[in-house]
Amino acid sequence: ASDVYKRQHLCSLVTLELFENEAGSNGIQALAKALLQATQLSELAQLDLNGNEAGDGGMTAVAAALQGGTHLASVRSVQLRN
């Protein structure tokens, strides 16, 4: 499961909705790391992580991934309310 982000079929993913999954700060930080590594996500435009209790650590990790991943430049909408 940890290698899911390497799958080529993700290259057409435009919207990722993971709202209200109770991922918590650690889960959102892990997702941010995976997003940064998933270079085939160049079409991703919307990211909905509302209701996951991301906390400051999760929000900071997502912001860093979006800033550091040039392949994520197409992301135009991020929803990340606790």
mmCIF file with all atom_site columns, C-alpha atoms in Angstrom:
data_model
loop_
_atom_site.group_PDB
_atom_site.id
_atom_site.type_symbol
_atom_site.label_atom_id
_atom_site.label_alt_id
_atom_site.label_comp_id
_atom_site.label_asym_id
_atom_site.label_entity_id
_atom_site.label_seq_id
_atom_site.pdbx_PDB_ins_code
_atom_site.Cartn_x
_atom_site.Cartn_y
_atom_site.Cartn_z
_atom_site.occupancy
_atom_site.B_iso_or_equiv
_atom_site.pdbx_formal_charge
_atom_site.auth_seq_id
_atom_site.auth_comp_id
_atom_site.auth_asym_id
_atom_site.auth_atom_id
_atom_site.pdbx_PDB_model_num
ATOM 1  C CA . ALA A 1 1  ? 0.000   0.000  0.000   1.00 0.00 ? 1  ALA A CA 1
ATOM 2  C CA . SER A 1 2  ? 2.894   2.387  0.633   1.00 0.00 ? 2  SER A CA 1
ATOM 3  C CA . ASP A 1 3  ? 3.804   2.296  -3.074  1.00 0.00 ? 3  ASP A CA 1
ATOM 4  C CA . VAL A 1 4  ? 0.356   3.355  -4.320  1.00 0.00 ? 4  VAL A CA 1
ATOM 5  C CA . TYR A 1 5  ? 1.685   6.811  -5.194  1.00 0.00 ? 5  TYR A CA 1
ATOM 6  C CA . LYS A 1 6  ? 4.028   5.212  -7.755  1.00 0.00 ? 6  LYS A CA 1
ATOM 7  C CA . ARG A 1 7  ? 1.189   3.861  -9.919  1.00 0.00 ? 7  ARG A CA 1
ATOM 8  C CA . GLN A 1 8  ? 0.989   5.342  -13.412 1.00 0.00 ? 8  GLN A CA 1
ATOM 9  C CA . HIS A 1 9  ? -2.827  5.444  -13.514 1.00 0.00 ? 9  HIS A CA 1
ATOM 10 C CA . LEU A 1 10 ? -2.637  8.350  -11.070 1.00 0.00 ? 10 LEU A CA 1
ATOM 11 C CA . CYS A 1 11 ? -1.370  10.623 -13.854 1.00 0.00 ? 11 CYS A CA 1
ATOM 12 C CA . SER A 1 12 ? -4.958  11.474 -14.822 1.00 0.00 ? 12 SER A CA 1
ATOM 13 C CA . LEU A 1 13 ? -6.144  12.195 -11.258 1.00 0.00 ? 13 LEU A CA 1
ATOM 14 C CA . VAL A 1 14 ? -7.674  15.687 -11.127 1.00 0.00 ? 14 VAL A CA 1
ATOM 15 C CA . THR A 1 15 ? -9.535  15.669 -7.793  1.00 0.00 ? 15 THR A CA 1
ATOM 16 C CA . LEU A 1 16 ? -8.529  13.944 -4.568  1.00 0.00 ? 16 LEU A CA 1
ATOM 17 C CA . GLU A 1 17 ? -11.302 13.941 -1.958  1.00 0.00 ? 17 GLU A CA 1
ATOM 18 C CA . LEU A 1 18 ? -10.324 12.520 1.399   1.00 0.00 ? 18 LEU A CA 1
ATOM 19 C CA . PHE A 1 19 ? -12.647 14.551 3.587   1.00 0.00 ? 19 PHE A CA 1
ATOM 20 C CA . GLU A 1 20 ? -13.688 13.353 7.052   1.00 0.00 ? 20 GLU A CA 1
ATOM 21 C CA . ASN A 1 21 ? -11.411 10.330 7.210   1.00 0.00 ? 21 ASN A CA 1
ATOM 22 C CA . GLU A 1 22 ? -10.085 11.137 10.696  1.00 0.00 ? 22 GLU A CA 1
ATOM 23 C CA . ALA A 1 23 ? -6.519  10.930 9.362   1.00 0.00 ? 23 ALA A CA 1
ATOM 24 C CA . GLY A 1 24 ? -5.177  13.223 12.065  1.00 0.00 ? 24 GLY A CA 1
ATOM 25 C CA . SER A 1 25 ? -1.967  15.191 11.906  1.00 0.00 ? 25 SER A CA 1
ATOM 26 C CA . ASN A 1 26 ? 0.239   12.137 11.324  1.00 0.00 ? 26 ASN A CA 1
ATOM 27 C CA . GLY A 1 27 ? -1.960  10.838 8.524   1.00 0.00 ? 27 GLY A CA 1
ATOM 28 C CA . ILE A 1 28 ? -2.051  14.191 6.738   1.00 0.00 ? 28 ILE A CA 1
ATOM 29 C CA . GLN A 1 29 ? 1.717   14.532 7.123   1.00 0.00 ? 29 GLN A CA 1
ATOM 30 C CA . ALA A 1 30 ? 2.154   11.077 5.565   1.00 0.00 ? 30 ALA A CA 1
ATOM 31 C CA . LEU A 1 31 ? -0.187  12.050 2.738   1.00 0.00 ? 31 LEU A CA 1
ATOM 32 C CA . ALA A 1 32 ? 1.791   15.254 2.138   1.00 0.00 ? 32 ALA A CA 1
ATOM 33 C CA . LYS A 1 33 ? 4.995   13.216 1.894   1.00 0.00 ? 33 LYS A CA 1
ATOM 34 C CA . ALA A 1 34 ? 3.339   10.834 -0.582  1.00 0.00 ? 34 ALA A CA 1
ATOM 35 C CA . LEU A 1 35 ? 2.021   13.761 -2.654  1.00 0.00 ? 35 LEU A CA 1
ATOM 36 C CA . LEU A 1 36 ? 5.520   15.188 -2.838  1.00 0.00 ? 36 LEU A CA 1
ATOM 37 C CA . GLN A 1 37 ? 6.891   11.838 -4.047  1.00 0.00 ? 37 GLN A CA 1
ATOM 38 C CA . ALA A 1 38 ? 4.074   11.169 -6.538  1.00 0.00 ? 38 ALA A CA 1
ATOM 39 C CA . THR A 1 39 ? 5.541   13.069 -9.469  1.00 0.00 ? 39 THR A CA 1
ATOM 40 C CA . GLN A 1 40 ? 2.921   11.663 -11.866 1.00 0.00 ? 40 GLN A CA 1
ATOM 41 C CA . LEU A 1 41 ? 0.206   13.787 -10.175 1.00 0.00 ? 41 LEU A CA 1
ATOM 42 C CA . SER A 1 42 ? 0.820   16.682 -12.547 1.00 0.00 ? 42 SER A CA 1
ATOM 43 C CA . GLU A 1 43 ? -2.910  16.970 -13.386 1.00 0.00 ? 43 GLU A CA 1
ATOM 44 C CA . LEU A 1 44 ? -4.092  17.222 -9.776  1.00 0.00 ? 44 LEU A CA 1
ATOM 45 C CA . ALA A 1 45 ? -6.141  20.416 -9.438  1.00 0.00 ? 45 ALA A CA 1
ATOM 46 C CA . GLN A 1 46 ? -8.297  19.927 -6.316  1.00 0.00 ? 46 GLN A CA 1
ATOM 47 C CA . LEU A 1 47 ? -7.428  18.528 -2.925  1.00 0.00 ? 47 LEU A CA 1
ATOM 48 C CA . ASP A 1 48 ? -10.141 18.177 -0.257  1.00 0.00 ? 48 ASP A CA 1
ATOM 49 C CA . LEU A 1 49 ? -8.846  17.172 3.157   1.00 0.00 ? 49 LEU A CA 1
ATOM 50 C CA . ASN A 1 50 ? -11.536 18.826 5.301   1.00 0.00 ? 50 ASN A CA 1
ATOM 51 C CA . GLY A 1 51 ? -12.484 17.240 8.593   1.00 0.00 ? 51 GLY A CA 1
ATOM 52 C CA . ASN A 1 52 ? -9.296  15.255 9.142   1.00 0.00 ? 52 ASN A CA 1
ATOM 53 C CA . GLU A 1 53 ? -8.044  17.074 12.257  1.00 0.00 ? 53 GLU A CA 1
ATOM 54 C CA . ALA A 1 54 ? -4.818  17.901 10.395  1.00 0.00 ? 54 ALA A CA 1
ATOM 55 C CA . GLY A 1 55 ? -3.570  20.283 13.063  1.00 0.00 ? 55 GLY A CA 1
ATOM 56 C CA . ASP A 1 56 ? -0.687  22.677 12.530  1.00 0.00 ? 56 ASP A CA 1
ATOM 57 C CA . GLY A 1 57 ? 1.717   19.866 11.618  1.00 0.00 ? 57 GLY A CA 1
ATOM 58 C CA . GLY A 1 58 ? -0.519  18.471 8.889   1.00 0.00 ? 58 GLY A CA 1
ATOM 59 C CA . MET A 1 59 ? -1.325  21.866 7.446   1.00 0.00 ? 59 MET A CA 1
ATOM 60 C CA . THR A 1 60 ? 2.335   22.852 7.405   1.00 0.00 ? 60 THR A CA 1
ATOM 61 C CA . ALA A 1 61 ? 3.267   19.570 5.701   1.00 0.00 ? 61 ALA A CA 1
ATOM 62 C CA . VAL A 1 62 ? 0.646   20.043 2.967   1.00 0.00 ? 62 VAL A CA 1
ATOM 63 C CA . ALA A 1 63 ? 1.778   23.622 2.379   1.00 0.00 ? 63 ALA A CA 1
ATOM 64 C CA . ALA A 1 64 ? 5.415   22.497 2.140   1.00 0.00 ? 64 ALA A CA 1
ATOM 65 C CA . ALA A 1 65 ? 4.516   19.712 -0.310  1.00 0.00 ? 65 ALA A CA 1
ATOM 66 C CA . LEU A 1 66 ? 2.605   22.110 -2.529  1.00 0.00 ? 66 LEU A CA 1
ATOM 67 C CA . GLN A 1 67 ? 5.473   24.598 -2.492  1.00 0.00 ? 67 GLN A CA 1
ATOM 68 C CA . GLY A 1 68 ? 8.205   22.006 -2.976  1.00 0.00 ? 68 GLY A CA 1
ATOM 69 C CA . GLY A 1 69 ? 6.597   19.799 -5.586  1.00 0.00 ? 69 GLY A CA 1
ATOM 70 C CA . THR A 1 70 ? 6.821   21.427 -8.991  1.00 0.00 ? 70 THR A CA 1
ATOM 71 C CA . HIS A 1 71 ? 4.626   18.585 -10.299 1.00 0.00 ? 71 HIS A CA 1
ATOM 72 C CA . LEU A 1 72 ? 1.858   19.926 -8.010  1.00 0.00 ? 72 LEU A CA 1
ATOM 73 C CA . ALA A 1 73 ? 1.785   23.360 -9.660  1.00 0.00 ? 73 ALA A CA 1
ATOM 74 C CA . SER A 1 74 ? -1.616  22.530 -11.201 1.00 0.00 ? 74 SER A CA 1
ATOM 75 C CA . VAL A 1 75 ? -3.276  22.394 -7.744  1.00 0.00 ? 75 VAL A CA 1
ATOM 76 C CA . ARG A 1 76 ? -5.668  25.345 -7.621  1.00 0.00 ? 76 ARG A CA 1
ATOM 77 C CA . SER A 1 77 ? -7.964  24.435 -4.749  1.00 0.00 ? 77 SER A CA 1
ATOM 78 C CA . VAL A 1 78 ? -7.032  23.045 -1.337  1.00 0.00 ? 78 VAL A CA 1
ATOM 79 C CA . GLN A 1 79 ? -9.615  22.544 1.380   1.00 0.00 ? 79 GLN A CA 1
ATOM 80 C CA . LEU A 1 80 ? -8.068  21.803 4.746   1.00 0.00 ? 80 LEU A CA 1
ATOM 81 C CA . ARG A 1 81 ? -10.355 22.782 7.618   1.00 0.00 ? 81 ARG A CA 1
ATOM 82 C CA . ASN A 1 82 ? -10.287 20.763 10.793  1.00 0.00 ? 82 ASN A CA 1
#
